Short mmCIF file of C-alpha atoms (C1' of nucleotides) in Angstrom, two decimals:
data_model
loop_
_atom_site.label_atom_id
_atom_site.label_comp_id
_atom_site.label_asym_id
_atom_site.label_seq_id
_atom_site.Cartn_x
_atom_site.Cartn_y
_atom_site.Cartn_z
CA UNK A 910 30.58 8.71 -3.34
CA UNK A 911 29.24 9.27 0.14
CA UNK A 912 29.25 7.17 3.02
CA UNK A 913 26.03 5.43 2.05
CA UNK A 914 24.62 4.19 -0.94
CA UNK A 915 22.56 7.04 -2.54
CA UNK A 916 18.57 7.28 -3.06
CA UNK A 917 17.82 5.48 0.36
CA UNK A 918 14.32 6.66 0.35
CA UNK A 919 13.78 5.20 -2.97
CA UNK A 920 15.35 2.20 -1.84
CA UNK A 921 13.11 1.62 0.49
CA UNK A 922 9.84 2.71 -0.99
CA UNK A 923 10.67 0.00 -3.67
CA UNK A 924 11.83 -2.85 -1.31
CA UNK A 925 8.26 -2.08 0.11
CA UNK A 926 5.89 -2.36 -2.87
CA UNK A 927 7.88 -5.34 -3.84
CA UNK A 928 7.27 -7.30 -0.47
CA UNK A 929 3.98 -5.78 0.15
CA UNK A 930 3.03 -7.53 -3.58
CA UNK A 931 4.72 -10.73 -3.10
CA UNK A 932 4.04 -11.77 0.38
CA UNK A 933 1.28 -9.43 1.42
CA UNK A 934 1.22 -6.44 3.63
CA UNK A 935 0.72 -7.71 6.97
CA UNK A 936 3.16 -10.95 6.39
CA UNK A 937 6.11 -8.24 5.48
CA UNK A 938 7.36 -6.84 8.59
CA UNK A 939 9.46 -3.51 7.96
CA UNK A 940 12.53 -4.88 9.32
CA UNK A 941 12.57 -6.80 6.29
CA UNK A 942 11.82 -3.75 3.73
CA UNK A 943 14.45 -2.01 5.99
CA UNK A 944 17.32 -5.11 5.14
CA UNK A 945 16.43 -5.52 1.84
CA UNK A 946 16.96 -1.75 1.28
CA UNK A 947 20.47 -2.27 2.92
CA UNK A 948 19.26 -0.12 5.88
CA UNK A 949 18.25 -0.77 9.50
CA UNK A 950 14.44 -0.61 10.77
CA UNK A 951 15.50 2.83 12.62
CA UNK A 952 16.14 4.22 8.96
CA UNK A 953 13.05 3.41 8.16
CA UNK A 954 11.32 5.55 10.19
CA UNK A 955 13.52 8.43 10.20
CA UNK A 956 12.44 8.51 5.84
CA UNK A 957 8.41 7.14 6.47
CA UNK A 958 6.38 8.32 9.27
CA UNK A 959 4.55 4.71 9.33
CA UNK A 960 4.57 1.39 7.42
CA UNK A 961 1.43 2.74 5.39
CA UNK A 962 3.01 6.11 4.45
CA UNK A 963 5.97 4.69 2.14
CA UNK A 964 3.27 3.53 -0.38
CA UNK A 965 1.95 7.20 -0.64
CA UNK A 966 4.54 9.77 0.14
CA UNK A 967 5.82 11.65 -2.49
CA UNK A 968 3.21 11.71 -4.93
CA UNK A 969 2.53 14.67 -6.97
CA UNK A 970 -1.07 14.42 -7.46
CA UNK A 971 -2.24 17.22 -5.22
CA UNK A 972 0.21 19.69 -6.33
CA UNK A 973 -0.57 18.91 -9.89
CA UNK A 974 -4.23 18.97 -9.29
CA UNK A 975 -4.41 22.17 -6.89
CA UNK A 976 -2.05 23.39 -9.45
CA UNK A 977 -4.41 23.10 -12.33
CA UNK A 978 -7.12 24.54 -11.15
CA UNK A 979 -5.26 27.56 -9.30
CA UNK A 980 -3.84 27.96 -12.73
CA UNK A 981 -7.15 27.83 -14.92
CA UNK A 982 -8.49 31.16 -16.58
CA UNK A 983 -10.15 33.75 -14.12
CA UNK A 984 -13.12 33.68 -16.08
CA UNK A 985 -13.51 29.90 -16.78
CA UNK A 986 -16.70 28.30 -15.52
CA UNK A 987 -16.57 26.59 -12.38
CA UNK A 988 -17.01 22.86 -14.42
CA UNK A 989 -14.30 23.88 -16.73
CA UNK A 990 -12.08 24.49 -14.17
CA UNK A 991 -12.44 21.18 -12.20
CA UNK A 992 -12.16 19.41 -15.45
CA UNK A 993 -8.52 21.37 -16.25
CA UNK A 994 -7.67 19.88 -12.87
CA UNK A 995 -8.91 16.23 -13.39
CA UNK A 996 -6.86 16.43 -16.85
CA UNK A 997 -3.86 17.28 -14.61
CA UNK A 998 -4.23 14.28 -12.21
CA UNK A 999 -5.29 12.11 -15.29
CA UNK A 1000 -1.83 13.03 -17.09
CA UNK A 1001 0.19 11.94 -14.46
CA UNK A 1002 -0.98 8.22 -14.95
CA UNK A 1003 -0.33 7.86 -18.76
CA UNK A 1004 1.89 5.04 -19.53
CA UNK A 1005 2.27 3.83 -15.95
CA UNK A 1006 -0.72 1.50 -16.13
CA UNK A 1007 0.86 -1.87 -15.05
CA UNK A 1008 2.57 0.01 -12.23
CA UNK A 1009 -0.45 1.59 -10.99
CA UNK A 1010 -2.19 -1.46 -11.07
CA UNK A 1011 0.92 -3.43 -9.01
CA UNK A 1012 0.48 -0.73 -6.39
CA UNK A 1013 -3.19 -0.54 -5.99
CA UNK A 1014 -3.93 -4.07 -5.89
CA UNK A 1015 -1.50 -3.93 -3.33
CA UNK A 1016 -3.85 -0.75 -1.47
CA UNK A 1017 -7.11 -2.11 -2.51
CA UNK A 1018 -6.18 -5.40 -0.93
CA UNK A 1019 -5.28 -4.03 2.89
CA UNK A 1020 -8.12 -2.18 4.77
CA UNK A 1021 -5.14 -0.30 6.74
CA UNK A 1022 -3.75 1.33 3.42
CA UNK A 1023 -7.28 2.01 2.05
CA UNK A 1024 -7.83 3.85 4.92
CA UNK A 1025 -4.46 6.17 3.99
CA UNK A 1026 -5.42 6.39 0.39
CA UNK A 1027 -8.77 8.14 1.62
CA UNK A 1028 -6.90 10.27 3.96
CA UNK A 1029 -4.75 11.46 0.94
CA UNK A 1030 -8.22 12.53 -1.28
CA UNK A 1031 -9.35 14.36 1.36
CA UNK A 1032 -6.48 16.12 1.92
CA UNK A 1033 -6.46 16.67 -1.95
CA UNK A 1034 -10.12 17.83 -1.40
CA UNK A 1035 -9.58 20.19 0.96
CA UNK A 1036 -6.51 21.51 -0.98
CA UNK A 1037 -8.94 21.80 -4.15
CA UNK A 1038 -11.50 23.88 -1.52
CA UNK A 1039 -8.56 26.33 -0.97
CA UNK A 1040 -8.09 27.09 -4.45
CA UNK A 1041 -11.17 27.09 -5.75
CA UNK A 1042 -12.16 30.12 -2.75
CA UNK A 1043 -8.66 31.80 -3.80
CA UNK A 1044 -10.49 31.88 -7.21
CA UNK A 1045 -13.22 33.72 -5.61
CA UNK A 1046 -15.81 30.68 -5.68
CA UNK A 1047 -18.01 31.15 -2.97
CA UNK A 1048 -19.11 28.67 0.33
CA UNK A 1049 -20.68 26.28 0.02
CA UNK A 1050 -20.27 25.92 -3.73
CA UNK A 1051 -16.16 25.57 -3.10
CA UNK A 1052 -16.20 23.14 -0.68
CA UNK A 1053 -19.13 21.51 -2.57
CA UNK A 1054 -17.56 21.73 -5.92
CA UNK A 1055 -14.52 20.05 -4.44
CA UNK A 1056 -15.80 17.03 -2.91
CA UNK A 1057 -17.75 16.33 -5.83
CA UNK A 1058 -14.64 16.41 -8.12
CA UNK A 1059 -13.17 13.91 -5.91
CA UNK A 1060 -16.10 12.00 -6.73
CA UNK A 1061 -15.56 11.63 -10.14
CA UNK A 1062 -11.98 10.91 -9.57
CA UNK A 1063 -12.72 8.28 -7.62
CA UNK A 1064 -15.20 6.47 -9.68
CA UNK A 1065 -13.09 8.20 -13.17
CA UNK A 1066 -9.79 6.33 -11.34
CA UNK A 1067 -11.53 2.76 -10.47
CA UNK A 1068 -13.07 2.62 -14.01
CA UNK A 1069 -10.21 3.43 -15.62
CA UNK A 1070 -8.31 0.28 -13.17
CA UNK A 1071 -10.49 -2.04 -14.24
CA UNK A 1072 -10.76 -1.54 -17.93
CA UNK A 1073 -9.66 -4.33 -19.52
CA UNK A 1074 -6.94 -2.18 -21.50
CA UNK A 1075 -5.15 0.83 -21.66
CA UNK A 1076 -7.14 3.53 -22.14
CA UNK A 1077 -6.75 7.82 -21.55
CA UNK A 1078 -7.95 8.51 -18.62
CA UNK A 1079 -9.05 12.41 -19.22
CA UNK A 1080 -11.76 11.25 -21.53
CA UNK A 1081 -12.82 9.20 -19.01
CA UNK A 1082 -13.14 11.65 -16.22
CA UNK A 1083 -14.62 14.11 -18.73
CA UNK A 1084 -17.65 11.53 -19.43
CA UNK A 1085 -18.00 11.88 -15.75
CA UNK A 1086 -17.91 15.02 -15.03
CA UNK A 1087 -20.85 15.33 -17.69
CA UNK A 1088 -22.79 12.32 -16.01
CA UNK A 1089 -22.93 14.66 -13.23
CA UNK A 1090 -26.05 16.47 -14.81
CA UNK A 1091 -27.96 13.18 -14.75
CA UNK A 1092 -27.69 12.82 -10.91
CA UNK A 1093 -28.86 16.32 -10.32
CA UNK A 1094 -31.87 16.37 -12.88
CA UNK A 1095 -34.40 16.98 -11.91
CA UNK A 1096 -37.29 14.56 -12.73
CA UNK B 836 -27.65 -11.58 37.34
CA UNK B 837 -25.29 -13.01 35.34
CA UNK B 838 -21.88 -13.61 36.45
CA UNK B 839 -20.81 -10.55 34.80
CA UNK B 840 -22.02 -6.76 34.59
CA UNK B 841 -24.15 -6.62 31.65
CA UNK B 842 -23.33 -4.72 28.48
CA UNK B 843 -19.85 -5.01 28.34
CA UNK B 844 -19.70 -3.33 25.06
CA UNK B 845 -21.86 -0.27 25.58
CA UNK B 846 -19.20 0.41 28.92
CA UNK B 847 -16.31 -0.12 26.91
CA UNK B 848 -17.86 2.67 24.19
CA UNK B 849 -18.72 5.20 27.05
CA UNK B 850 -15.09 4.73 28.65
CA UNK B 851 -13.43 5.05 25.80
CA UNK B 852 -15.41 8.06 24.82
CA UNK B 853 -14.66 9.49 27.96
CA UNK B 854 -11.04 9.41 28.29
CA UNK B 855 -10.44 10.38 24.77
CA UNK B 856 -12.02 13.87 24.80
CA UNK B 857 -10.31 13.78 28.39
CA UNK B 858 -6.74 13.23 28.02
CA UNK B 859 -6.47 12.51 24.47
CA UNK B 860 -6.47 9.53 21.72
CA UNK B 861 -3.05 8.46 22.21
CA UNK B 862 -2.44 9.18 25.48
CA UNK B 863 -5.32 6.42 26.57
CA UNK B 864 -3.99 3.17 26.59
CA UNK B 865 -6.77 0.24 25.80
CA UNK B 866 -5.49 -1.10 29.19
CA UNK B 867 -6.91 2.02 30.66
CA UNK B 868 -10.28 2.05 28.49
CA UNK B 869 -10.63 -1.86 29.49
CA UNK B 870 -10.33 -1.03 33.46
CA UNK B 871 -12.25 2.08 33.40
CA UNK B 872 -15.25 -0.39 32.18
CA UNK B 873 -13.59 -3.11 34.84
CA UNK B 874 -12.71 -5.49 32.49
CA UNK B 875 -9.34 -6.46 30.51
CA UNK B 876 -7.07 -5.13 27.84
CA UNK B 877 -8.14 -8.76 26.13
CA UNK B 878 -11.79 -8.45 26.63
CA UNK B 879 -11.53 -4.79 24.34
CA UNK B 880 -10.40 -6.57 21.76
CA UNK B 881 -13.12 -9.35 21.88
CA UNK B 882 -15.64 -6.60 21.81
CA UNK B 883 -13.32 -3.71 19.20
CA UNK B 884 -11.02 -4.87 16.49
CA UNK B 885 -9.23 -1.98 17.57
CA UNK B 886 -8.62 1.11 19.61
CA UNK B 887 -10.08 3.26 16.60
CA UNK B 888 -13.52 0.95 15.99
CA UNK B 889 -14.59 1.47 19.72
CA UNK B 890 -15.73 5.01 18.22
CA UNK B 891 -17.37 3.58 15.29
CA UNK B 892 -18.93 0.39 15.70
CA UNK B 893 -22.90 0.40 15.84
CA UNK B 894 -23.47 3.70 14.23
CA UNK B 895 -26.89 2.79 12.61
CA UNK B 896 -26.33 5.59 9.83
CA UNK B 897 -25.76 2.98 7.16
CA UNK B 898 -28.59 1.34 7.71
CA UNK B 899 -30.59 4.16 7.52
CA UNK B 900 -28.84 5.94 4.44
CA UNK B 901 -29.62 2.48 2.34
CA UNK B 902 -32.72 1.69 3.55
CA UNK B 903 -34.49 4.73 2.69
CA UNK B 904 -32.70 4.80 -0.93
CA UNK B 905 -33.94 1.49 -1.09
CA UNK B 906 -37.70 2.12 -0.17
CA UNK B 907 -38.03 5.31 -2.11
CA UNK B 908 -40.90 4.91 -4.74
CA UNK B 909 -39.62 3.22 -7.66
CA UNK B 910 -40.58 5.75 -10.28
CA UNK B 911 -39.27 8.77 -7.70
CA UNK B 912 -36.14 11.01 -9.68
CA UNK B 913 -32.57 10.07 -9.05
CA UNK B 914 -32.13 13.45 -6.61
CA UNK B 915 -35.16 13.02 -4.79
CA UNK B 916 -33.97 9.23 -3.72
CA UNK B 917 -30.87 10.94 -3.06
CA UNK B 918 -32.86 13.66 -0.85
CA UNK B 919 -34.60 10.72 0.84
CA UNK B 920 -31.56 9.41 1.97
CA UNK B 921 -29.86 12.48 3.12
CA UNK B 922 -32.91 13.05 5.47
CA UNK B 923 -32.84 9.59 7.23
CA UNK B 924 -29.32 10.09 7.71
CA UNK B 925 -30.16 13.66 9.00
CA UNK B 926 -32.89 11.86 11.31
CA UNK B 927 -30.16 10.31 13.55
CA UNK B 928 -28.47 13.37 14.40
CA UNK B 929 -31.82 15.23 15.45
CA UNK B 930 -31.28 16.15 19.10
CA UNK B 931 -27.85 14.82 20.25
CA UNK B 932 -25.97 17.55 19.12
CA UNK B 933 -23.59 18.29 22.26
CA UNK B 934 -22.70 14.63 22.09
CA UNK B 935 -22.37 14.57 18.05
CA UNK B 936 -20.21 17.60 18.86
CA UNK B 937 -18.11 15.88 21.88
CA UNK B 938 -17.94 12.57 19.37
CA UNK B 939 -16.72 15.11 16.65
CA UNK B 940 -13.93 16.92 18.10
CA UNK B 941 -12.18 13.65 19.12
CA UNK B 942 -12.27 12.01 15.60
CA UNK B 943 -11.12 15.21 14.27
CA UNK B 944 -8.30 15.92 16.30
CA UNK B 945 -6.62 12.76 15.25
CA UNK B 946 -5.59 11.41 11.62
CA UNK B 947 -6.37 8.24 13.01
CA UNK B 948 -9.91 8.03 13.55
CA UNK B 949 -10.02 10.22 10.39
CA UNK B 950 -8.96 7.57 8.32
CA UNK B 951 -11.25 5.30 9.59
CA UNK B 952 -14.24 7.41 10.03
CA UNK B 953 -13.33 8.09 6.06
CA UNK B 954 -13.54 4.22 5.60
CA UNK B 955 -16.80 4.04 7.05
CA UNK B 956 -17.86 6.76 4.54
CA UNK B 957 -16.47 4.38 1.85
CA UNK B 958 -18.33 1.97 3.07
CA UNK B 959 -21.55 3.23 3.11
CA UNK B 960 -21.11 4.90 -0.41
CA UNK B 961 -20.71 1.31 -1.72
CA UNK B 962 -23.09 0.61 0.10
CA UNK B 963 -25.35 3.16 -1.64
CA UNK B 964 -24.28 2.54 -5.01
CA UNK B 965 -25.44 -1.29 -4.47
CA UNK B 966 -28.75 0.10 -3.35
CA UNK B 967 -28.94 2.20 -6.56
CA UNK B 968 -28.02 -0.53 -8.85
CA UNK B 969 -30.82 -2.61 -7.63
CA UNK B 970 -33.33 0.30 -8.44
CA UNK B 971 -31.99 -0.16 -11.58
CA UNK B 972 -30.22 2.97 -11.79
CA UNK B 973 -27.04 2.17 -14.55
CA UNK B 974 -23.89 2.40 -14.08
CA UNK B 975 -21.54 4.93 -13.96
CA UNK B 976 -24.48 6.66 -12.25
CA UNK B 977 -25.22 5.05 -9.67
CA UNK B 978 -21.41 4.94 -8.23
CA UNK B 979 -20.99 8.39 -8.88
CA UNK B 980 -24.35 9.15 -7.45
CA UNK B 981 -23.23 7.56 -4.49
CA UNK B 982 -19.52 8.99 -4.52
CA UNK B 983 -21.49 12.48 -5.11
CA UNK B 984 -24.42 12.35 -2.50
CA UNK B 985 -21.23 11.33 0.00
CA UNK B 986 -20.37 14.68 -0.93
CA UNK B 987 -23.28 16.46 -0.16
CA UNK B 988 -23.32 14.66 3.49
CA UNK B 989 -19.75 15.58 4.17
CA UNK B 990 -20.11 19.05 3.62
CA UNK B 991 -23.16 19.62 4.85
CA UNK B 992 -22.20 17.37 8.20
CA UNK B 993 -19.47 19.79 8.47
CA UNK B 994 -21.74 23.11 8.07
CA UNK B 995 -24.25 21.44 11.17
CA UNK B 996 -21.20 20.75 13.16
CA UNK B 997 -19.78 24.30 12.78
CA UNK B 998 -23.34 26.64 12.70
CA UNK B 999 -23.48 28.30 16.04
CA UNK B 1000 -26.43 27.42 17.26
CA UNK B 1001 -28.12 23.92 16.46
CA UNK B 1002 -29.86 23.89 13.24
CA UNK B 1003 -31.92 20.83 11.25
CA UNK B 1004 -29.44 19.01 9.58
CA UNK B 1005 -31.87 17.95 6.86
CA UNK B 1006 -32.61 21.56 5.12
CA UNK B 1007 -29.26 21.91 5.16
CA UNK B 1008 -28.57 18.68 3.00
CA UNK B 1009 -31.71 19.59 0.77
CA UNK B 1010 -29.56 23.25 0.09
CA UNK B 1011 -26.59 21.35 -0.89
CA UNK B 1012 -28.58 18.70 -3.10
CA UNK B 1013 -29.63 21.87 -4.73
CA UNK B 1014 -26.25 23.82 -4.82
CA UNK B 1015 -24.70 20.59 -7.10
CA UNK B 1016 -26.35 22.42 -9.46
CA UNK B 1017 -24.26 25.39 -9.78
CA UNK B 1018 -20.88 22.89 -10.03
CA UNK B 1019 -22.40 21.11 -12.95
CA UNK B 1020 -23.66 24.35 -15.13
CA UNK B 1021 -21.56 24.78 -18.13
CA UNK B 1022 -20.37 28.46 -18.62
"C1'" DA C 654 47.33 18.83 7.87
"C1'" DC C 655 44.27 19.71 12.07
"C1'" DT C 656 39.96 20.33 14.09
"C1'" DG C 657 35.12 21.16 14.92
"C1'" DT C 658 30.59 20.60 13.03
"C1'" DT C 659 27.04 18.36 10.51
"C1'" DG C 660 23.97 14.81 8.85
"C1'" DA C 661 22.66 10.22 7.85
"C1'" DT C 662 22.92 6.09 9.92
"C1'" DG C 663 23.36 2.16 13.53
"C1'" DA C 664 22.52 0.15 18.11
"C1'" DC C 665 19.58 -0.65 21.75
"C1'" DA C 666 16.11 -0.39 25.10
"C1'" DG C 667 11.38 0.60 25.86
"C1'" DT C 668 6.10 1.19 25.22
"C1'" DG C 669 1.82 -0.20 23.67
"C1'" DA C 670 -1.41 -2.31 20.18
"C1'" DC C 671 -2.89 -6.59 19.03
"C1'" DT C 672 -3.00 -12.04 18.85
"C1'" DG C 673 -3.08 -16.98 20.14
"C1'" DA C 674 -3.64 -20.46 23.55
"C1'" DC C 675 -5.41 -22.09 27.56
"C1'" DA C 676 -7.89 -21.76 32.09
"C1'" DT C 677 -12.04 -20.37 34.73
"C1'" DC C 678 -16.69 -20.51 36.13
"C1'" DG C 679 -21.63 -19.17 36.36
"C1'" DA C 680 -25.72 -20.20 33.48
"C1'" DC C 681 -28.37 -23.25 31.20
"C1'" DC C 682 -29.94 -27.90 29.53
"C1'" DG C 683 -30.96 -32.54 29.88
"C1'" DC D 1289 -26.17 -33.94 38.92
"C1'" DG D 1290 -23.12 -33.94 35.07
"C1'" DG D 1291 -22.05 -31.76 30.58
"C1'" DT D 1292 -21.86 -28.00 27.50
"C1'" DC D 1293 -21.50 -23.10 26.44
"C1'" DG D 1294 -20.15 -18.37 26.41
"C1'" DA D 1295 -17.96 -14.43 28.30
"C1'" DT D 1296 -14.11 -13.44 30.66
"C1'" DG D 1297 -9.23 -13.68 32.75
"C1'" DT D 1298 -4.23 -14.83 32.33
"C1'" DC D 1299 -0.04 -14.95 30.07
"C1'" DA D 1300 3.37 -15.06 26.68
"C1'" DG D 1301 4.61 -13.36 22.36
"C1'" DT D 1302 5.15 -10.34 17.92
"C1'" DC D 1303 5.71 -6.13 15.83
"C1'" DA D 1304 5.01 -1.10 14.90
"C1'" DC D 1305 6.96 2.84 16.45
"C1'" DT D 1306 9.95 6.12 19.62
"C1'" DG D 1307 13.76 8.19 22.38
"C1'" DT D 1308 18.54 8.36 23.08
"C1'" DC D 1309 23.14 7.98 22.33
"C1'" DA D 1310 27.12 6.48 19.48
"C1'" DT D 1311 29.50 6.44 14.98
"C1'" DC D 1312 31.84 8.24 11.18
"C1'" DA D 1313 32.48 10.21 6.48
"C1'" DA D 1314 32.14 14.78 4.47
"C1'" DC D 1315 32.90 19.37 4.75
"C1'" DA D 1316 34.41 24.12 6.31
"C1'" DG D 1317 37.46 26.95 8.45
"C1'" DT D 1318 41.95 27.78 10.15
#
DNA sequence: ACTGTTGATGACAGTGACTGACATCGACCG
DNA sequence: CGGTCGATGTCAGTCACTGTCATCAACAGT
């Protein structure tokens, strides 16, 4: 046993969602996530850069995602290789449903933290741009390619939210991905 | 004359502006911006929610983007509303580039206005896909059209801010509308 | 056992963004 | 001429976030 009570980042990431839900963002101050966590406000900063951050750090999303698709066949085709990666990111939320849904109600609700999950996805996008040129996809189809699988993700992600139950999200994203054609037809 | 100098707002803007590129986003204080424009800290935030909208607010590219989706002709192809809407947008930026590029290199210097000029993105895709529902495109189309021909305008924004030489933004869009094609084809 | 170092934390003062409440005063209206 | 209105000023207050220094258990080396 240390001096302190173990998992203090934890500690505090949970006191957070919890307030954040029950009382609403702005109404929770973080000397009160800070206290409930059994720390001081200082702490708090020292583990989350802002009061926004401790509802997004740590996430493995973009490694998983920028994983997948650095990790697909050579020869795959471009589409099959943004699809590996939205099957990554898709895996990731199986069986969590109800605590996805706590946490982005919590987002959705607070202009402030919408703002940071955006900043996130396009971090993730430019990430996915990185790989896809590593896999020798040329401009502007790489940077192209990966803002438009951030697309589907987005709309893939909110779809699969508001469903009215549990359902895989991979399928979801693959319908997607396929709807794609229909916006580029041509008429 | 009124009692005060008129157009408060627009002085605020230009100040703001101004000392950004100058000394930096968080080394201005809204106390400075406010004199600069001689008024008060308080009279900012009568005219700016915040430090970060002051760069934002009044941007008529909304507008513009949605209208012209929305006045396309009604039996015109998905892409080519898309298209029509990419060149309004493009429209706006025709001839301003220096202070496009001045604008630019502020917002992207600082996660900040990032986030929010990402919100204002957001915005406008919803925006979009509201327009598109009314055509009567279904959904999931129309949101991922939306999410998608976001896309397009981000990269190809990027390309026009980063070509050497000024360039018509809208035959680059048209390029990229044309380039989704290539993420979409199946192997 | 003694001592020096390290790392996570606490304590505390300070800055600046943002808000609420109230006062001011020229313009405009009747 | 009196009353209302709207944009602004003034001022006090909250809270996010930072810099700095102190504390103290754990640990390593002697």
């Amino acid at each position: 046993m240390g001096r302190w009570e173990p998992n203090a980042r934890k500690r505090l990431a949970e006191a957070a969602l919890q307030l954040y839900s029950e009382q609403g963002y702005e109404q929770t101050t973080v000397a009160q996530i800070a206290r409930q966590a059994g720390l001081t406000e200082r702490t708090f900063f020292r583990h989350y850069a802002d009061k926004r951050e401790v509802l997004f750090a740590g996430s493995p999303l973009q490694e998983l995602f920028v994983t997948a698709v650095a990790t697909a066949p050579p020869s795959a085709p471009l589409v099959d290789v943004l699809g590996a990666g939205l099957d990554a990111a898709s895996a990731m939320f199986a069986g969590r449903r109800e605590q996805v849904l706590l946490r982005q109600s919590v987002v959705a609700a607070h202009p402030e933290l919408r703002e940071r999950e955006l900043i996130k996805l396009a971090s993730l996008a430019s990430a996915l741009a990185d790989a896809l040129r590593d896999r020798g996809v040329p401009e502007p189809t790489a940077a192209l390619a990966a803002e438009t699988v951030m697309a589907v993700f987005k709309v893939g992600f909110d779809r699969w939210i508001t469903a009215a139950e549990e359902t895989d999200m991979a399928p979801l994203m693959r319908d997607l991905l396929d709807e794609l054609g229909k916006v580029t037809a041509r008429g």
